[in-house]
Structures are given as C-alpha cells and as structure tokens.
Coordinates of C-alpha atoms in Angstrom, one line a residue:
Chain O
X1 CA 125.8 89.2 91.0
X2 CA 124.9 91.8 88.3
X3 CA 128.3 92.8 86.4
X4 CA 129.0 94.8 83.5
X5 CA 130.1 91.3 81.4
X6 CA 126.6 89.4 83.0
X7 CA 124.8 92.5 81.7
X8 CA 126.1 92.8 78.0
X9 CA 126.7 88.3 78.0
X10 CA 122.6 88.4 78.7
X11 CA 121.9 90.9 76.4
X12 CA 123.4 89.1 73.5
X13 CA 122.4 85.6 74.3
X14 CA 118.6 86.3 75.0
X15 CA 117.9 88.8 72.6
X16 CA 121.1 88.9 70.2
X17 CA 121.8 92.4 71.1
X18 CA 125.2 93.8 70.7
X19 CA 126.3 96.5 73.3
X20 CA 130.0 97.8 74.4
X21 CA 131.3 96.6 78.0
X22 CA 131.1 100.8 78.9
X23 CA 127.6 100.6 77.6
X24 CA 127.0 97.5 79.6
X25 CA 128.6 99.2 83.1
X26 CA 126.1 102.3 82.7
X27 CA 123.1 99.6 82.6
X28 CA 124.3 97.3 85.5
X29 CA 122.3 99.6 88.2
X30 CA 119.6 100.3 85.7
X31 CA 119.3 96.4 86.0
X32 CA 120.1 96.4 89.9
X33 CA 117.1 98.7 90.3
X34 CA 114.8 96.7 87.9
X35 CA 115.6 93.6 89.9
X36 CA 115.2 95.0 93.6
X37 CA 111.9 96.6 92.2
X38 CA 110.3 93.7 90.2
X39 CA 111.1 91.2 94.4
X40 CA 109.0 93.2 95.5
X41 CA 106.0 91.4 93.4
X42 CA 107.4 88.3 95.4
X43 CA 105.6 88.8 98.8
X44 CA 102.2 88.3 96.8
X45 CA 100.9 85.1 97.1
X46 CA 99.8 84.8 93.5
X47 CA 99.6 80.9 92.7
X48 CA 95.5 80.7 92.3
X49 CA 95.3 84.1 90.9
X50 CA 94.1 84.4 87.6
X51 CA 96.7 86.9 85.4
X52 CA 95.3 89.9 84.5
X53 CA 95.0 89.0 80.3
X54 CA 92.2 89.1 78.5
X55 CA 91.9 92.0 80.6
X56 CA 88.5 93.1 81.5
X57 CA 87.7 96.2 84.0
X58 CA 84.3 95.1 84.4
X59 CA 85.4 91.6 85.7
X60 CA 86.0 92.7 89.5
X61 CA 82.5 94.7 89.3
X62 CA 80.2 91.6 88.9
X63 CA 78.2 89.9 91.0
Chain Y
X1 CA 101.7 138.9 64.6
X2 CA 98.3 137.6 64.5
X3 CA 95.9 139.8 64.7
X4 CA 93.8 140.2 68.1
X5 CA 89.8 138.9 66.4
X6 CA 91.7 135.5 65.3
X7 CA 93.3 135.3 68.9
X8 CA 89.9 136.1 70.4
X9 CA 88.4 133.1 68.1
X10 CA 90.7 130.6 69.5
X11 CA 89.8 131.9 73.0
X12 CA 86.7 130.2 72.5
X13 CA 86.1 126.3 73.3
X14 CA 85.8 123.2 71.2
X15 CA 82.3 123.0 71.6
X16 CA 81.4 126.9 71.0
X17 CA 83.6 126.7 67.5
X18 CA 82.0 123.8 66.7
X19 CA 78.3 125.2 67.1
X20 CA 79.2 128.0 65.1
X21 CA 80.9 126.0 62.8
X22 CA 77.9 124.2 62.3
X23 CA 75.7 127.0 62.2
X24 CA 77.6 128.6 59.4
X25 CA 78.4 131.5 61.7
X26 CA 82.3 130.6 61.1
X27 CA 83.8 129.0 58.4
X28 CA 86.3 125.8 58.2
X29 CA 88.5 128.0 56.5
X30 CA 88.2 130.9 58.8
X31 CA 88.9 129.1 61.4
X32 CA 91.6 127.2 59.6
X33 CA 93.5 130.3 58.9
X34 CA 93.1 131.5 62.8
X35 CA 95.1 127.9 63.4
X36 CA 97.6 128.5 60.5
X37 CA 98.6 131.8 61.7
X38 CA 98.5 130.9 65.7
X39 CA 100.5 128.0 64.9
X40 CA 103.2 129.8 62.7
X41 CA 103.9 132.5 65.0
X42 CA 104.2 130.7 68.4
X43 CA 106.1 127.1 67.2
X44 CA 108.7 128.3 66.6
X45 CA 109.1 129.2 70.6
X46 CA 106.8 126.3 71.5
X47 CA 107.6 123.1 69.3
X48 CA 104.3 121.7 69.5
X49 CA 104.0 120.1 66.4
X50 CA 106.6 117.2 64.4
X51 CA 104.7 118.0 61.1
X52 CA 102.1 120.3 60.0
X53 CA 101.2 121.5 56.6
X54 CA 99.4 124.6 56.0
X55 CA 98.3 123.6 52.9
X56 CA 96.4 120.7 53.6
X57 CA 94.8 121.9 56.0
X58 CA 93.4 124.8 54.2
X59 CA 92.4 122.5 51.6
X60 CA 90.3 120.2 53.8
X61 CA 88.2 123.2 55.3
X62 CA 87.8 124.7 52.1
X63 CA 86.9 121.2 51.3
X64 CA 84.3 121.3 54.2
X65 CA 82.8 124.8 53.3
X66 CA 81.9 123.7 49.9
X67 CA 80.6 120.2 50.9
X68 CA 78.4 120.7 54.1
X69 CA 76.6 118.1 54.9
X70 CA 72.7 117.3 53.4
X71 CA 71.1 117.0 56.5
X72 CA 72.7 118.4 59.7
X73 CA 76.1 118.7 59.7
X74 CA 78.7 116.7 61.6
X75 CA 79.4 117.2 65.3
X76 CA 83.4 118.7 64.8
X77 CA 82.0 119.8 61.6
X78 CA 85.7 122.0 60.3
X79 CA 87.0 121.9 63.5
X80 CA 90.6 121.8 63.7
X81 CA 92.2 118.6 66.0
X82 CA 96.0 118.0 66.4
X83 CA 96.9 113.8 66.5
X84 CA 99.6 113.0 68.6
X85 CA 102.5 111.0 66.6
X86 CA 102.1 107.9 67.6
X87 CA 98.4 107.7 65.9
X88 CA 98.2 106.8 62.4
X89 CA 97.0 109.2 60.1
X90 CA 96.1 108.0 56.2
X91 CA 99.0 109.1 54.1
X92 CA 101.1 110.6 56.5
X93 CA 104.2 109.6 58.2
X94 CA 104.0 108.3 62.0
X95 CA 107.3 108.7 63.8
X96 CA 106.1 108.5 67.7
X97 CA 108.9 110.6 67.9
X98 CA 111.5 108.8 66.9
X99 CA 114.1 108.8 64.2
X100 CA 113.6 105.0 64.2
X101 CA 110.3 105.4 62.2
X102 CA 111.6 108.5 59.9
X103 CA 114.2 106.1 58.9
X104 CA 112.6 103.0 58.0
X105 CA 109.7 105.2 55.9
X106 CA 106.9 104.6 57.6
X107 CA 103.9 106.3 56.0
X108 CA 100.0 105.2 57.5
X109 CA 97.8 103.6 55.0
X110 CA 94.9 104.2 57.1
X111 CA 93.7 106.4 60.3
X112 CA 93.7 104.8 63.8
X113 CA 90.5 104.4 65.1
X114 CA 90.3 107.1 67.2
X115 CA 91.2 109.7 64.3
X116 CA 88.7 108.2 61.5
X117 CA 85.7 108.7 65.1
X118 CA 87.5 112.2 64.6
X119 CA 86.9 112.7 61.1
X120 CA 83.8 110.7 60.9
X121 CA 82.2 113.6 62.8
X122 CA 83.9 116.3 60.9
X123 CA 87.3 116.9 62.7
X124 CA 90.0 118.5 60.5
X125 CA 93.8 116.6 61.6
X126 CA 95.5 120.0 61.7
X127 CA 99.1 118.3 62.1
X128 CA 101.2 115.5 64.1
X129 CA 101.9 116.4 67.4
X130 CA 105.1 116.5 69.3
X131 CA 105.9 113.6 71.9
X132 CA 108.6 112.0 74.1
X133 CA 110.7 109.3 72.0
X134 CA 108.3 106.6 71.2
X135 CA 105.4 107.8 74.5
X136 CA 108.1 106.1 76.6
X137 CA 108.8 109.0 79.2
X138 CA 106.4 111.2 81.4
X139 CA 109.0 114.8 81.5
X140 CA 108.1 115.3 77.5
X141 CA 111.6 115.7 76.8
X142 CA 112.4 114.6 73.4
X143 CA 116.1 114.7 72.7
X144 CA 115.3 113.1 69.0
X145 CA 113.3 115.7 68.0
X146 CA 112.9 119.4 70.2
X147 CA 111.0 119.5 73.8
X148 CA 107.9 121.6 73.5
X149 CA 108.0 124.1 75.6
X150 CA 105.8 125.1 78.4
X151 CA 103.3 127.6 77.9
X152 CA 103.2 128.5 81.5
X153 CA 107.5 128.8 81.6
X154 CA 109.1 128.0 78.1
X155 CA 111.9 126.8 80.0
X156 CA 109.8 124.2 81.9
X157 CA 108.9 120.8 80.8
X158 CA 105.5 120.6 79.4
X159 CA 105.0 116.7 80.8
X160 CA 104.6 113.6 79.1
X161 CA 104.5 111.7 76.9
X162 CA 101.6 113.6 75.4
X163 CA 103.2 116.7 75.3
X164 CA 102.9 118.6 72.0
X165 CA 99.1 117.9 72.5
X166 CA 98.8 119.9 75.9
X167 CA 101.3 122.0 74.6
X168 CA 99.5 122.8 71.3
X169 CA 95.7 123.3 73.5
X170 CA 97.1 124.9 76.9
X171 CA 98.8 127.4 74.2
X172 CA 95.4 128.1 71.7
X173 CA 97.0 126.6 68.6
X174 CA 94.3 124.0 68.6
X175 CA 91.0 123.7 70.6
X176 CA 91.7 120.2 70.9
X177 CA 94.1 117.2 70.6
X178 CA 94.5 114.2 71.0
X179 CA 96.7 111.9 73.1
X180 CA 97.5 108.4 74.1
X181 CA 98.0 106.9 78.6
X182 CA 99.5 104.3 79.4
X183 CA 100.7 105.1 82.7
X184 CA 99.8 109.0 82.8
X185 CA 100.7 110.4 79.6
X186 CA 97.8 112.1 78.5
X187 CA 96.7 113.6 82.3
X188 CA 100.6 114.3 83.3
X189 CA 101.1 116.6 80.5
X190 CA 97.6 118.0 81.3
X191 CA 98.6 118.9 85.0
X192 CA 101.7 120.3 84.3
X193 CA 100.3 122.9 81.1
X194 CA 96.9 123.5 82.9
X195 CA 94.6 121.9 81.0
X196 CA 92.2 119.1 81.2
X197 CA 93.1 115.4 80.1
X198 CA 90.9 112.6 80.6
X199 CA 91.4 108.6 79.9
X200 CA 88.4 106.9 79.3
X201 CA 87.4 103.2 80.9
X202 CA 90.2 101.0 78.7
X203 CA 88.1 99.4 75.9
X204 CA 86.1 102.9 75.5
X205 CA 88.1 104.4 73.0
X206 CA 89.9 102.6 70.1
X207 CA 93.6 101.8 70.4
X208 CA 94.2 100.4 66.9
X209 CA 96.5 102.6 65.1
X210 CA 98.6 103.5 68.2
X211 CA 102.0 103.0 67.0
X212 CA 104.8 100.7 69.2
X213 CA 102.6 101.1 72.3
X214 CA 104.3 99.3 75.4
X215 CA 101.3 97.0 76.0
X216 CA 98.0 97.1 74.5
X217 CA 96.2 96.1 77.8
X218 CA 97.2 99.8 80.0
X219 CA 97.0 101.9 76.5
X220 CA 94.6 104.2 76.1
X221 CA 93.2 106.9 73.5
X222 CA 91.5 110.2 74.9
X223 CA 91.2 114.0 74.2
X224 CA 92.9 116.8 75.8
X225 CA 90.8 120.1 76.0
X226 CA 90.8 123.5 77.8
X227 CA 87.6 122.5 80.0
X228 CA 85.5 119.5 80.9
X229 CA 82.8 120.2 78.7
X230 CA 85.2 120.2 75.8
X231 CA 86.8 116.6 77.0
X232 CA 82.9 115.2 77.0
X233 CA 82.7 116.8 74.0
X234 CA 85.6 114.5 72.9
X235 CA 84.6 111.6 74.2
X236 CA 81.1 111.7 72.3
X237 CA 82.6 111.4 69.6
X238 CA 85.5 109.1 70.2
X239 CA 83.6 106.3 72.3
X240 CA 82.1 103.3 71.1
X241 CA 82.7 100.0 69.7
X242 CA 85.7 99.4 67.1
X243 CA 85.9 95.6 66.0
X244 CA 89.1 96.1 64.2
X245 CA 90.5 96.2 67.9
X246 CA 91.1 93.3 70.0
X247 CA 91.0 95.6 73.5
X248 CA 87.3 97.7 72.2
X249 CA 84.3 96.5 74.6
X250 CA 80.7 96.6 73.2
X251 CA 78.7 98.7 75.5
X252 CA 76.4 101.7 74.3
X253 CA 77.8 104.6 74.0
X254 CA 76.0 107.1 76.9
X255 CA 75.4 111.2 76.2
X256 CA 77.9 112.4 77.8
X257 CA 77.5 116.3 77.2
X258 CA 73.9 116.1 78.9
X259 CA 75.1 115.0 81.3
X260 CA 77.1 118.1 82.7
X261 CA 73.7 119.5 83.1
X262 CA 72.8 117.0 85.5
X263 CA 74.5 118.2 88.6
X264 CA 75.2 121.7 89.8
X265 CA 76.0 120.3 93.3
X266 CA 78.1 116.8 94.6
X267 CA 75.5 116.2 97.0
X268 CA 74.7 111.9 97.4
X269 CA 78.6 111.7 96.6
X270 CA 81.3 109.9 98.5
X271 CA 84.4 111.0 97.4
X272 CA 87.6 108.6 98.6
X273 CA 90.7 110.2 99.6
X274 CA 93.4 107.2 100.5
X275 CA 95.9 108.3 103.8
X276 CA 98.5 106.6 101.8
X277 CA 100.0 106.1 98.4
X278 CA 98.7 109.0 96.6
X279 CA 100.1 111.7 99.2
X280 CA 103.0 109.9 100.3
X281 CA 105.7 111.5 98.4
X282 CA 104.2 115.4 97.0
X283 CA 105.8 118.5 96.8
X284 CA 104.2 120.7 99.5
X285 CA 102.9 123.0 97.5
X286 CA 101.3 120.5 95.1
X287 CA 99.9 119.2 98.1
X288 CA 98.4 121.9 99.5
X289 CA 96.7 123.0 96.2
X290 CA 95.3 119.5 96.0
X291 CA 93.9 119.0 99.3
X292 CA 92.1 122.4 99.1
X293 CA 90.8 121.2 96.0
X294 CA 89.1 118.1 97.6
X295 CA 87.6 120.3 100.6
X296 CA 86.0 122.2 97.8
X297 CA 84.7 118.7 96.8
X298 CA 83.2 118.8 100.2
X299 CA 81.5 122.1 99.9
X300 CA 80.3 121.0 97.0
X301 CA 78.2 118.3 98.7
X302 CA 80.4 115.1 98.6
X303 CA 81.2 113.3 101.8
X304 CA 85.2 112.4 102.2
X305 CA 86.0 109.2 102.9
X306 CA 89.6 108.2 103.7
X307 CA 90.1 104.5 102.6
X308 CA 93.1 102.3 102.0
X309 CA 94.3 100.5 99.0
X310 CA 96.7 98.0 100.8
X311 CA 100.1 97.0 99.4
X312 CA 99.6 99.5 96.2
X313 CA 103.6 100.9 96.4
X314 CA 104.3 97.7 96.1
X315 CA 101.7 96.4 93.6
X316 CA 102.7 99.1 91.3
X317 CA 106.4 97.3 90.1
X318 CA 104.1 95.3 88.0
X319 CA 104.4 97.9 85.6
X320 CA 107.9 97.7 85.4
X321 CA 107.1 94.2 84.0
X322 CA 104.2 94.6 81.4
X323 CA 105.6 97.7 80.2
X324 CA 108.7 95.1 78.7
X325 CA 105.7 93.8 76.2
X326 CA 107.1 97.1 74.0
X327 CA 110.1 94.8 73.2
X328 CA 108.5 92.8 70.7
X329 CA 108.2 95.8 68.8
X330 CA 111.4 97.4 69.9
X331 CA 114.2 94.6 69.5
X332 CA 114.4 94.4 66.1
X333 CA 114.9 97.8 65.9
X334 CA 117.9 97.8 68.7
X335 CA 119.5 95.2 67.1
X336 CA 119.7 97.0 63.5
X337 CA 120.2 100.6 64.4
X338 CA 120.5 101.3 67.9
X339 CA 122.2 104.8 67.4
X340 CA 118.3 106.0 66.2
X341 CA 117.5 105.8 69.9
X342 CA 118.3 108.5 72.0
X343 CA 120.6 107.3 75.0
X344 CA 117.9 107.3 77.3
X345 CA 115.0 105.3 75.3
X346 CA 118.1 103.0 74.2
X347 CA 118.9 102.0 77.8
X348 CA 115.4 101.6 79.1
X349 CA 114.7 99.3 76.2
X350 CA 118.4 97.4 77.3
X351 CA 116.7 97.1 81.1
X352 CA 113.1 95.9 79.9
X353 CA 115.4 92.9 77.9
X354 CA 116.0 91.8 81.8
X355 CA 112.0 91.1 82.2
X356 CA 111.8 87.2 82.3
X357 CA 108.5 85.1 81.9
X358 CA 108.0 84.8 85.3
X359 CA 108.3 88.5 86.3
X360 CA 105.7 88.7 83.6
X361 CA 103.5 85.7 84.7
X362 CA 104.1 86.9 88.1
X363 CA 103.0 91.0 87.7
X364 CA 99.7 89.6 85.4
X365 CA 98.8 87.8 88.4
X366 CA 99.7 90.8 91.0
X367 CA 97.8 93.2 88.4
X368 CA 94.7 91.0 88.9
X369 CA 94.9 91.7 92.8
X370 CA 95.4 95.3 92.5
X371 CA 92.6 95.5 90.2
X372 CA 90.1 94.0 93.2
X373 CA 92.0 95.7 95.9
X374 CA 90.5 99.0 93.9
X375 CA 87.1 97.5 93.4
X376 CA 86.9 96.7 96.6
X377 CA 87.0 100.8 97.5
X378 CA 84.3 101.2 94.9
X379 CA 82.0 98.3 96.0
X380 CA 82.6 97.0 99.7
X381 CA 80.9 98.9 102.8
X382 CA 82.6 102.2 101.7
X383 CA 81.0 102.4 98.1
X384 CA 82.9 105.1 96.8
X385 CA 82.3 107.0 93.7
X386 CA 85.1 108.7 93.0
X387 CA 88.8 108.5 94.1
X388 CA 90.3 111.9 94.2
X389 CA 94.4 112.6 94.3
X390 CA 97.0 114.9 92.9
X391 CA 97.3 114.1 89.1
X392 CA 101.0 114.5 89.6
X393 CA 102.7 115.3 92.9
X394 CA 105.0 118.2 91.1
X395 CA 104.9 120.4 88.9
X396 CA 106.2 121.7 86.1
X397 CA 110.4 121.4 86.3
X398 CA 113.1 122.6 84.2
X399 CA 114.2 120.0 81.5
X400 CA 117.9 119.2 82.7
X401 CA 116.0 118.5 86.4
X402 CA 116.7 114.9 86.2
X403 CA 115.6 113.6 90.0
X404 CA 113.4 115.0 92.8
X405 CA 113.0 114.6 96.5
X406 CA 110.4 115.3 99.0
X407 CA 111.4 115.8 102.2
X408 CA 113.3 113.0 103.3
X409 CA 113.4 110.5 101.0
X410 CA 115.8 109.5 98.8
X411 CA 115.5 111.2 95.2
X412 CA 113.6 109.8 93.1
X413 CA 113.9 110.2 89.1
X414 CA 111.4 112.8 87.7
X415 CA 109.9 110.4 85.0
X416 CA 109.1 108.0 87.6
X417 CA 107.6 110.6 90.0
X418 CA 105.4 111.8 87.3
X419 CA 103.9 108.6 87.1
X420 CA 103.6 107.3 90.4
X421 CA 99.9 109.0 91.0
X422 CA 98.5 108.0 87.4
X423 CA 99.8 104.9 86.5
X424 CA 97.2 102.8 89.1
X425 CA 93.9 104.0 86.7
X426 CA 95.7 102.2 83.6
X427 CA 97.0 99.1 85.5
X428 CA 92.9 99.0 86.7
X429 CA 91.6 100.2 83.2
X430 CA 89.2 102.5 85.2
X431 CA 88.0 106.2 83.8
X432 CA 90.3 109.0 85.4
X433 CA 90.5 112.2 84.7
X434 CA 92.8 115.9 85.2
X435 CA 91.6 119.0 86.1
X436 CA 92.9 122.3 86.6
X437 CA 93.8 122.5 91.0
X438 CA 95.7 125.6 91.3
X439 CA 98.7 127.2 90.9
X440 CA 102.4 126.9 92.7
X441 CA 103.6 130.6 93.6
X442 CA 105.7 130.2 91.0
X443 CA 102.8 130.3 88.5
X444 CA 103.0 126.4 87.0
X445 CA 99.7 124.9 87.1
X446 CA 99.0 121.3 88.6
X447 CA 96.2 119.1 88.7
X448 CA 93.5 117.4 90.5
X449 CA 92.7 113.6 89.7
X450 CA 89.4 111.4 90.0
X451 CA 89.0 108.2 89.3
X452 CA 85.6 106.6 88.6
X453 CA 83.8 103.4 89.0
X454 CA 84.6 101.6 84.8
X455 CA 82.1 103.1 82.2
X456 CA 80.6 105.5 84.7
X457 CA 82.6 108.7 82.6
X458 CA 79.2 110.5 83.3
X459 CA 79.6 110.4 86.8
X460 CA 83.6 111.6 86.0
X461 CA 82.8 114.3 83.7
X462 CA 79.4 115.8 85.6
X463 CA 81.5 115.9 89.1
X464 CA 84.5 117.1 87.2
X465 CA 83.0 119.8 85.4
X466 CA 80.8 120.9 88.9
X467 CA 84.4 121.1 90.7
X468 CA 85.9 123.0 87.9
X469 CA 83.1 125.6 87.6
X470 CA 83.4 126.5 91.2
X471 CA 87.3 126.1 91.4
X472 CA 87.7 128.5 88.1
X473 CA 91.6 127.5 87.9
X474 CA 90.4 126.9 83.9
X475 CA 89.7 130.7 83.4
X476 CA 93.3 131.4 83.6
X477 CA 95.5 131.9 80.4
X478 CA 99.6 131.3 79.9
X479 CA 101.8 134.2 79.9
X480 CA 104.3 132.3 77.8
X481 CA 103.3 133.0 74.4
X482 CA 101.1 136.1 74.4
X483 CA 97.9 134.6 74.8

C-alpha cells in the first residue's frame, strides 16, 4: 500500500532525499499512477529478450 | 518598429539567406541587424530567448564580413541560428531552463557537437533559446523562467520542450534553431507553432553537449525550420560522425538537399497508416486535418496501407522507466536545493526515484520488442516506407489547461497527451519528422508526422517536402506578432 509515510520513508532511504509528510501526500498518486503504468510492462514475456542497450536502430533491419 | 525591407528579409528561408550570404548579396551584419531588431521588438511579447546579446552577435558577423573564406565560403556562411539551452555553447552559460544551473555557475567550456557542425559551416549562435525546466515537459511552460508565447495565439502554449526554438522560427526572429527530442520535443513544439521539426535516425546527429538529458539512448539533436528544404538544409550540415559521442554511428553522410529534387510525385510509395494507437485518443478536429493530409498522400501517388503495431499503448510505459536515467544527474541536485525546481519538475523527479532495477531491466527488454514490432511494419510482407500520423493529437492550448479528454475517456494530462504520438520514433531511434497539416477553425496550426525506415532521411525529407508543396499549409504566416 502506497502512503504518504511509505512515500517520503522511500525517498529518504533509497536516495537520501528529504521531503515534508504534505509534500509526500501530493506524490502518493503520482507514485500510484507510476506503479499501475510501469504492470503494465509485466504481461511481456521478456526473459530471452535482449534489453535495448547499446542501442542500435539498425539492429532489427539486418538480415 | 522594424522597418518593412528587414521584415521582408526574414521572410525569406534559411537556405535563400544563406545563398545570398554567400554570394555577397547580403551581409552577416545586415542580416545580423535584421535579427537584432526582429528580436528586440517582439521578445518582449514572445519570450523566445533566456539570453541573447546584441553585441556579440554583431561582432561575429562583422567578424565574418571581414574574414570570408579563401576559397568558397561556408554553407551557413553569417547565418544567424538560435541554440536551445540545454546545448553547450563555448563561454556561455547553459541553464536548460533551470535556476538549478544559474545557481551552481555553470558556464560551457566548449560547444556541443551539434553547435561547433553549426559553426564549422559558418552558423552565427544568435542567443540561447527558451525551454521547459530542464526539456522535461512537452506544454513549454516554464514557470522558472517565462513561457514563450505562441505566435499563432500569445495566450497559447507554444509546445515543448523545444519551445523558444519554434517560437523564435515560427515568429521570424531566426531562420533557424535548433532543438533537442527525446520523446517529441523538437516535432511537438513544431506542430503546435506551425513549423517544421525533424529528428534524425538517433546516432545521426551529435548528442554530446546536451545538458542533463533524461537518457542518452532516446535523445536526439535536430533543426527546426520554416519548410523542409530548410530542415535538409540543417541536417547537411549537422549529420555525420562525432567520436567524442558514445551514441554517434559511422555511416556516410548522404546529400540530402538533392535529394528534394528527386521526387515531385509519391508514386512506388506505401504509406502505413496504423487503425490503432496513433488515432485512438485525437481531438476531432486534429483528426480531421490529419487524415485529409494522408489522402493527399494518396493523390500524390502513395498507396495506404493500414497495419498494426500490436501491444504499442502498452509498450510505451517503458518510457516512464528509462526516462528515470535523468536521476543520476538530478539527485544530487534535489538533495541540496530542491526549492530551484519548480513544483512540477520537483515532483516528477520525486516519482522517477520510485523506478527500481527491474522496471528498468524490465522496459530495456520491452523497448527491444517494440523496436521489432516497428521493423516488422517496415520489413515483413507489408514493406512500408513511411508511417504517417498526427504529430500531436491537439493543438495548441492555453497554459493553465492542465488535462484533456477526447470523447469518452477519462482526462488525460496535457504533457502526456503531447507525447503520446511522438515518443514511439525515439523509443525505436527511427527518422520522423513534422510538417505543417492544417489549421483548427480556431486558427492554431497542427501537424502531420512520418516516420521512416533508420538512415533513409532522404526518403523523409523528399516525401515530406512533395506533401508540403502541394499541401501549402507552410505559406501561412502568424498573426501574433505582426509578421
């Protein structure tokens, strides 16, 4: 569950940023909508894919 | 006011200054001067420009008239360019719009790549052009600095993030600009002022110099002009290898101004239009404008072709994900002086912090998928040339608009709706490129996108150009400002 004190707990423990608990509330469905948005990546079966870095446009295009 | 034969100059396009530039029919300096004056007495209405400086500007084209080259002179011999702020220029200050760069001091010690192609071939930098907060925005709205002003309706957005650059061309204070896209933001700014943007194949044009991009593999370099001769024009000069940058690709650099003269007709084309995705959510008018555009493809000579890019709604919340790579720049920042954000970059930044490594891992993989899914359109039975869309599925809307909706669906905010049509060419790399489509009845322009095969810009630029000759939507000039 995405709260206000999850939101600004995460913040400061993953990337030592500091934000007030009303700061935090106006984020927590900025977050919800990151999170519903980002599962939908999930239904993509990606475990033999090869990511897309050292990214080359051409690479699809060759024989 | 500035006086009618300097307005009339400006009227003219890159390429026509520049052959009489070269010519010695015009001067640097008289040219120049034309620039100063357009520039002085429409920013203050239009706010295309975070810095500009008369004086050295004057200076370098005097500074061309009394040194023109021994043998033939440059291509952009003494003509003027604006730089979007977020490329370095030598000696100058780069804020991307930001007060977070003004305040640490930041001053360039040498030109990104894509301005020293610029100035290699002759190109005067006639000042730093406006942008929204750190490129990270489509609407153009800057709340650090001002919000250019639409030259089509000052109280319109002008799109982003490369906004003072279509603001600064689509206006005549500059026959040319240039801007950076990575997601839209040099063809989004182009729809919405009525101009022409195009993003070359990523690797074409150098990206070193580009200042706290969001991810160096969707960022791109490219010119914004008044017509697709004049974006070829920029290209020739811009394209080609840089070794100083990780993302350049060695390939030969093709004549991309010949070939224009290649086609007068789209005949032998196939011209794919998807049934889904890019006309999914689009104002109606937008819509309407966009799809009589693409029968005018037809006349032309190309054959239509619906085709389907499975899953793409989907596929496209990778973005969300690689986007978050701007945090190694950002964080440091944030955690020292997060009150030199606005509210609005400030909290985007806070959301990207919630990427993890697996949504990263995971939309690198999903980016991979969508990049074949494409190719597929290009290569398989269908074998399309060109994809062809709405650059933008609105236009131009007033700067407190904050969310739109199209017919039934829920509203969606305007930043992302900008987006949504142009952010699939960088997530692929391939060319794409705006044209002028039409107008709304309001009078706000809004433009037509195509998307080529990578490195086939010729193709791009000759069918372009063929469309926008017999469309004529690029004849038209903004009220706004007296042009």
């Amino acid at each position: 569950v995405i709260t206000a004190e999850y939101v600004q707990e995460f913040l400061k423990a993953s990337a030592d940023l500091d934000v007030p608990l009303s700061v935090a509330e106006e984020l927590v469905p900025l977050v919800r909508g990151q999170r519903e948005a980002l599962a939908r990546l999930d239904r993509f079966d990606v475990a033999s894919v090869r990511p897309a870095v050292g990214f080359d446009p051409r690479t699809p295009f060759r024989a | 006011m500035i006086a009618p034969a300097q307005l009339d100059l400006l009227e003219l396009s890159a390429m026509e200054l520049a052959l009489q530039l070269r010519s010695g029919a015009l001067t640097a300096t008289q040219l120049a001067q034309a620039v100063c004056e357009r520039i002085e007495v429409t920013e203050p209405i239009l706010h295309a420009f975070i810095s500009f400086d008369r004086a050295a500007l004057l200076e370098a084209a005097a500074a061309a008239d009394r040194h023109p080259s021994t043998s033939a002179p440059a291509l952009m011999h003494g003509l003027p360019v604006a730089v979007k702020d977020n490329l370095d220029v030598a000696g100058v200050g780069t804020t991307a719009g930001s007060r977070v760069l003004g305040h640490v001091g930041r001053v360039a010690l040498e030109d990104a790549g894509a301005v020293a192609k610029m100035r290699e071939a002759g190109a005067l930098v006639v000042g730093k052009a406006n942008l929204h907060e750190f490129a990270y925005g489509a609407t153009g709205v800057n709340l650090r600095h001002t919000t250019p002003a639409n030259p089509w309706d000052l109280m319109r957005i002008p799109g982003g993030s490369s906004s003072g650059s279509a603001v600064a061309v689509a206006a005549r204070q500059v026959p040319m600009a240039l801007g950076t896209d990575a997601a839209g933001s040099i063809r989004m700014p182009a729809s919405l002022c009525g101009i022409v943007g195009l993003k070359a194949t990523f690797g074409r044009v150098s990206t070193r110099g580009v200042v706290a991009s969001h991810n160096a593999t969707v960022d791109h370099v490219g010119p914004l002009a008044r017509s697709v001769a004049d974006v070829a024009f920029g290209l020739q000069v811009l394209a080609g290898y840089d070794p100083a940058d990780s993302t350049s690709i060695d390939e030969p650099v093709p004549d991309y101004i010949t070939a224009l003269d290649q086609r007068d007709s789209l005949r032998g084309l196939k011209v794919g239009v998807t049934a889904t995705y890019f006309f999914d959510a689009v104002d109606a008018e937008v819509e309407s404008g966009v799809r009589t555009a693409i029968e005018l493809l037809g006349r032309l000579g190309a054959t239509l072709v619906s085709v389907d890019i499975p899953d793409l709604q989907d596929m496209m919340a990778a973005r969300l994900a690689i986007f978050a790579d701007g945090l190694a720049f950002h964080i440091p920042h944030l955690r020292a002086h997060p009150e030199l954000y606005s509210r609005e970059i400030r909290h985007r930044l806070y959301v990207d912090t919630f990427v993890q490594a697996h949504d990263y891992a995971r939309a690198n993989r999903v980016r991979r998928l969508l990049q074949e899914r494409f190719a597929r359109v290009f290569l398989d039975d269908l074998g399309v040339d060109l994809l062809a869309s709405p650059t933008t599925p609105i236009a131009a809307l007033p700067p407190d608009q904050w969310s739109v909706s199209f017919g039934q669906s829920q509203p969606e905010p305007v930043g992302l709706a900008l987006l949504r049509l142009t952010a699939p060419a960088n997530l692929t790399g391939l060319p794409a490129i705006s044209v002028p489509a039409g107008f709304t009845a309001a009078g706000l322009p809004f433009g037509l996108q195509l998307i080529a095969r990578p490195y086939d810009e010729r193709l791009l630029l000759a069918a372009a150009h063929v469309y926008e000759q017999a469309a004529g939507w690029y004849k038209r000039r903004p009220p706004g400002v007296g042009a």
